[in-house]
Short mmCIF file of C-alpha atoms in Angstrom, two decimals:
data_model
loop_
_atom_site.label_atom_id
_atom_site.label_comp_id
_atom_site.label_asym_id
_atom_site.label_seq_id
_atom_site.Cartn_x
_atom_site.Cartn_y
_atom_site.Cartn_z
CA UNK L 1 1.52 -19.36 -22.22
CA UNK L 2 5.13 -18.64 -23.31
CA UNK L 3 4.30 -14.97 -23.64
CA UNK L 4 3.01 -14.91 -20.03
CA UNK L 5 6.04 -16.73 -18.67
CA UNK L 6 8.26 -14.13 -20.45
CA UNK L 7 6.42 -11.29 -18.86
CA UNK L 8 4.73 -10.24 -22.15
CA UNK L 9 1.34 -9.87 -20.48
CA UNK L 10 -0.46 -7.79 -23.08
CA UNK L 11 0.65 -10.06 -25.76
CA UNK L 12 -0.44 -13.23 -23.80
CA UNK L 13 -3.82 -11.70 -22.95
CA UNK L 14 -4.49 -10.91 -26.62
CA UNK L 15 -3.57 -14.48 -27.60
CA UNK L 16 -5.79 -16.08 -24.96
CA UNK L 17 -8.72 -13.76 -25.94
CA UNK L 18 -8.30 -14.55 -29.62
CA UNK L 19 -8.27 -18.26 -28.98
CA UNK L 20 -11.47 -18.09 -27.01
CA UNK L 21 -13.15 -16.13 -29.85
CA UNK L 22 -11.87 -18.42 -32.54
CA UNK L 23 -12.31 -21.67 -30.66
CA UNK L 24 -15.03 -21.30 -27.97
CA UNK L 25 -15.85 -24.98 -27.89
CA UNK L 26 -12.35 -26.27 -28.05
CA UNK L 27 -11.23 -28.76 -25.37
CA UNK L 28 -8.62 -26.27 -24.32
CA UNK L 29 -11.02 -23.33 -24.01
CA UNK L 30 -11.43 -23.79 -20.30
CA UNK L 31 -7.62 -23.79 -19.83
CA UNK L 32 -7.38 -20.62 -21.92
CA UNK L 33 -10.08 -18.96 -19.80
CA UNK L 34 -8.26 -19.83 -16.61
CA UNK L 35 -4.84 -18.68 -17.99
CA UNK L 36 -6.38 -15.44 -19.34
CA UNK L 37 -7.66 -14.62 -15.80
CA UNK L 38 -4.36 -15.51 -14.15
CA UNK L 39 -2.40 -13.44 -16.70
CA UNK L 40 -4.60 -10.41 -16.06
CA UNK L 41 -3.80 -10.75 -12.39
CA UNK L 42 -0.05 -11.16 -12.97
CA UNK L 43 -0.03 -8.16 -15.31
CA UNK L 44 -1.09 -6.02 -12.38
CA UNK L 45 1.18 -7.49 -9.61
CA UNK L 46 4.16 -8.98 -11.48
CA UNK L 47 5.72 -5.92 -12.96
CA UNK L 48 8.22 -3.41 -11.59
CA UNK L 49 5.45 -1.01 -10.56
CA UNK L 50 2.66 -3.32 -9.28
CA UNK L 51 -0.86 -2.10 -8.79
CA UNK L 52 -2.03 -4.07 -5.79
CA UNK L 53 -5.62 -2.81 -5.78
CA UNK L 54 -6.06 -3.60 -9.49
CA UNK L 55 -4.40 -6.95 -8.90
CA UNK L 56 -7.02 -7.77 -6.21
CA UNK L 57 -9.83 -6.68 -8.50
CA UNK L 58 -8.48 -9.04 -11.16
CA UNK L 59 -8.51 -11.87 -8.58
CA UNK L 60 -12.16 -11.28 -7.99
CA UNK L 61 -12.90 -11.21 -11.69
CA UNK L 62 -10.97 -14.42 -12.12
CA UNK L 63 -12.78 -16.24 -9.38
CA UNK L 64 -16.18 -15.06 -10.71
CA UNK L 65 -15.51 -16.12 -14.28
CA UNK L 66 -13.59 -19.33 -13.60
CA UNK L 67 -14.90 -20.80 -10.33
CA UNK L 68 -17.22 -23.29 -12.02
CA UNK L 69 -14.59 -24.66 -14.36
CA UNK L 70 -12.99 -27.96 -13.48
CA UNK L 71 -9.59 -26.47 -14.14
CA UNK L 72 -10.13 -23.89 -11.39
CA UNK L 73 -9.48 -26.61 -8.75
CA UNK L 74 -6.29 -27.78 -10.24
CA UNK L 75 -3.53 -27.80 -7.68
CA UNK L 76 -1.17 -25.74 -9.82
CA UNK L 77 -3.86 -23.15 -10.49
CA UNK L 78 -4.72 -23.01 -6.77
CA UNK L 79 -1.08 -22.59 -5.76
CA UNK L 80 -0.64 -19.84 -8.36
CA UNK L 81 -3.62 -17.95 -7.17
CA UNK L 82 -2.48 -18.29 -3.57
CA UNK L 83 0.95 -16.88 -4.56
CA UNK L 84 -0.79 -13.85 -6.11
CA UNK L 85 -2.88 -13.22 -2.97
CA UNK L 86 0.29 -13.48 -0.86
CA UNK L 87 1.99 -10.94 -3.04
CA UNK L 88 -0.98 -8.65 -2.83
CA UNK L 89 -1.36 -8.96 0.91
CA UNK L 90 2.29 -8.33 1.70
CA UNK L 91 3.11 -5.99 -1.22
CA UNK L 92 0.23 -3.61 -0.51
CA UNK L 93 1.21 -3.46 3.14
CA UNK L 94 4.81 -2.69 2.40
CA UNK L 95 3.84 -0.07 -0.25
CA UNK L 96 1.42 1.51 2.23
CA UNK L 97 4.38 2.13 4.54
CA UNK L 98 6.42 3.70 1.77
CA UNK L 99 3.66 5.71 0.22
CA UNK L 100 1.86 6.50 3.53
CA UNK L 101 -1.32 5.33 1.84
CA UNK L 102 -4.01 3.86 4.26
CA UNK L 103 -6.15 2.67 1.32
CA UNK L 104 -3.58 0.03 0.52
CA UNK L 105 -4.02 -1.42 4.03
CA UNK L 106 -7.59 -2.15 3.05
CA UNK L 107 -6.36 -4.00 0.04
CA UNK L 108 -3.87 -5.94 2.16
CA UNK L 109 -6.60 -6.90 4.58
CA UNK L 110 -9.01 -8.02 1.94
CA UNK L 111 -6.31 -10.07 0.16
CA UNK L 112 -5.36 -11.69 3.51
CA UNK L 113 -8.94 -12.71 4.26
CA UNK L 114 -9.43 -14.18 0.87
CA UNK L 115 -6.21 -16.04 1.15
CA UNK L 116 -7.24 -17.42 4.48
CA UNK L 117 -10.56 -18.67 3.02
CA UNK L 118 -9.10 -20.35 -0.03
CA UNK L 119 -5.81 -21.64 1.26
CA UNK L 120 -5.13 -25.33 1.42
CA UNK L 121 -2.10 -25.09 3.73
CA UNK L 122 -3.80 -23.40 6.66
CA UNK L 123 -0.81 -23.52 8.97
CA UNK L 124 1.55 -22.09 6.40
CA UNK L 125 -0.98 -19.43 5.41
CA UNK L 126 -1.43 -18.42 9.04
CA UNK L 127 2.28 -18.07 9.56
CA UNK L 128 2.54 -15.98 6.38
CA UNK L 129 -0.38 -13.73 7.52
CA UNK L 130 1.50 -13.09 10.76
CA UNK L 131 4.28 -11.54 8.76
CA UNK L 132 1.78 -9.59 6.79
CA UNK L 133 0.22 -8.33 10.09
CA UNK L 134 3.74 -7.10 11.15
CA UNK L 135 4.13 -5.25 7.86
CA UNK L 136 0.60 -3.73 8.31
CA UNK L 137 1.44 -2.66 11.91
CA UNK L 138 4.63 -0.95 10.67
CA UNK L 139 2.69 0.80 7.87
CA UNK L 140 0.06 1.92 10.35
CA UNK L 141 2.80 3.35 12.59
CA UNK L 142 4.49 5.14 9.74
CA UNK L 143 1.18 6.69 8.64
CA UNK L 144 0.35 7.75 12.22
CA UNK L 145 3.72 9.32 12.57
CA UNK L 146 3.31 11.21 9.31
CA UNK L 147 -0.14 12.46 10.27
CA UNK L 148 1.10 13.49 13.65
CA UNK L 149 3.92 15.48 12.12
CA UNK L 150 1.71 17.20 9.62
CA UNK L 151 -0.77 18.13 12.36
CA UNK L 152 1.98 19.42 14.56
CA UNK L 153 3.48 21.49 11.72
CA UNK L 154 0.02 23.04 10.99
CA UNK L 155 -0.43 23.96 14.59
CA UNK L 156 3.06 25.49 14.93
CA UNK L 157 2.51 27.52 11.78
CA UNK L 158 -0.79 28.81 13.04
CA UNK L 159 0.71 29.74 16.33
CA UNK L 160 3.48 31.66 14.59
CA UNK L 161 0.99 33.43 12.42
CA UNK L 162 -0.74 34.57 15.62
CA UNK L 163 2.71 35.55 17.10
CA UNK L 164 2.14 32.96 19.86
CA UNK L 165 5.70 31.62 20.15
CA UNK L 166 5.00 29.95 23.48
CA UNK L 167 2.27 27.75 21.86
CA UNK L 168 4.57 26.99 18.98
CA UNK L 169 7.37 25.84 21.26
CA UNK L 170 4.98 23.85 23.29
CA UNK L 171 3.69 22.11 20.23
CA UNK L 172 7.28 21.33 19.16
CA UNK L 173 8.06 19.83 22.57
CA UNK L 174 4.97 17.62 22.37
CA UNK L 175 5.96 16.38 18.94
CA UNK L 176 9.57 15.59 19.90
CA UNK L 177 8.47 13.86 23.13
CA UNK L 178 6.61 11.41 20.89
CA UNK L 179 9.11 11.30 17.95
CA UNK L 180 12.50 12.57 19.00
CA UNK L 181 13.99 12.06 15.50
CA UNK L 182 11.99 15.02 14.19
CA UNK L 183 14.29 17.37 16.15
CA UNK L 184 16.66 17.56 13.13
CA UNK L 185 13.90 17.67 10.52
CA UNK L 186 14.37 20.58 8.14
CA UNK L 187 10.76 21.80 8.46
CA UNK L 188 10.87 21.78 12.21
CA UNK L 189 14.19 23.60 12.43
CA UNK L 190 12.96 26.20 10.00
CA UNK L 191 9.86 26.81 12.04
CA UNK L 192 11.87 27.03 15.24
CA UNK L 193 14.19 29.56 13.66
CA UNK L 194 11.13 31.57 12.72
CA UNK L 195 9.82 31.29 16.31
CA UNK L 196 13.04 32.35 17.86
CA UNK L 197 13.29 35.33 15.47
CA UNK L 198 9.77 36.34 16.48
CA UNK L 199 10.66 35.99 20.09
CA UNK L 200 13.78 38.22 19.74
CA UNK L 201 11.81 40.85 17.96
CA UNK L 202 9.13 40.80 20.56
CA UNK L 203 11.80 41.21 23.32
CA UNK L 204 13.34 44.01 21.34
CA UNK L 205 10.05 45.83 20.93
CA UNK L 206 9.30 45.46 24.64
CA UNK L 207 12.72 46.78 25.54
CA UNK L 208 12.31 49.75 23.29
CA UNK L 209 8.83 50.36 24.69
CA UNK L 210 10.15 50.42 28.28
CA UNK L 211 13.05 52.64 27.33
#
């Protein structure tokens, strides 16, 4: 238990596992089983680089292995599990925004649903999940923006490869109409420099042809 509280998760897990092997019928074996499951969850979500999807997987494992134990319903255990689910729901949503990873939104949604089903404080949980929903919406907006940018860049590049500067400029205008802050983006400026160079060369060739 001390190792867990100190963040020495691997050490704590080994200690709980050894206790269960050495003393399977001890009166503290149920407690050891519960703490082993909780430590495996915290190992995934409590560090500096949390793995939210693995944390949720460990939650499912914990519930499956410990749900029939009397200790599973202990208020302290219930509260600790709820705290982990809250961390996973919010953390995966915020990480999804930073990493632009839509898979993490699935993790957030699943953790939120499980939290809603198991929570004792329904009002408090609903209020918390509203904040999670805001984080999810922000992540979705960030992912959509990134996808839109990438699609626009691909279309502009294709247009330039085909020497269709008008189509390239049109695509740029459409992108900036939706996301004006991309006007100063290095990639967009680079592509526009390329488009203008192509246009000047085209005009030059036409002028020479007429002359």
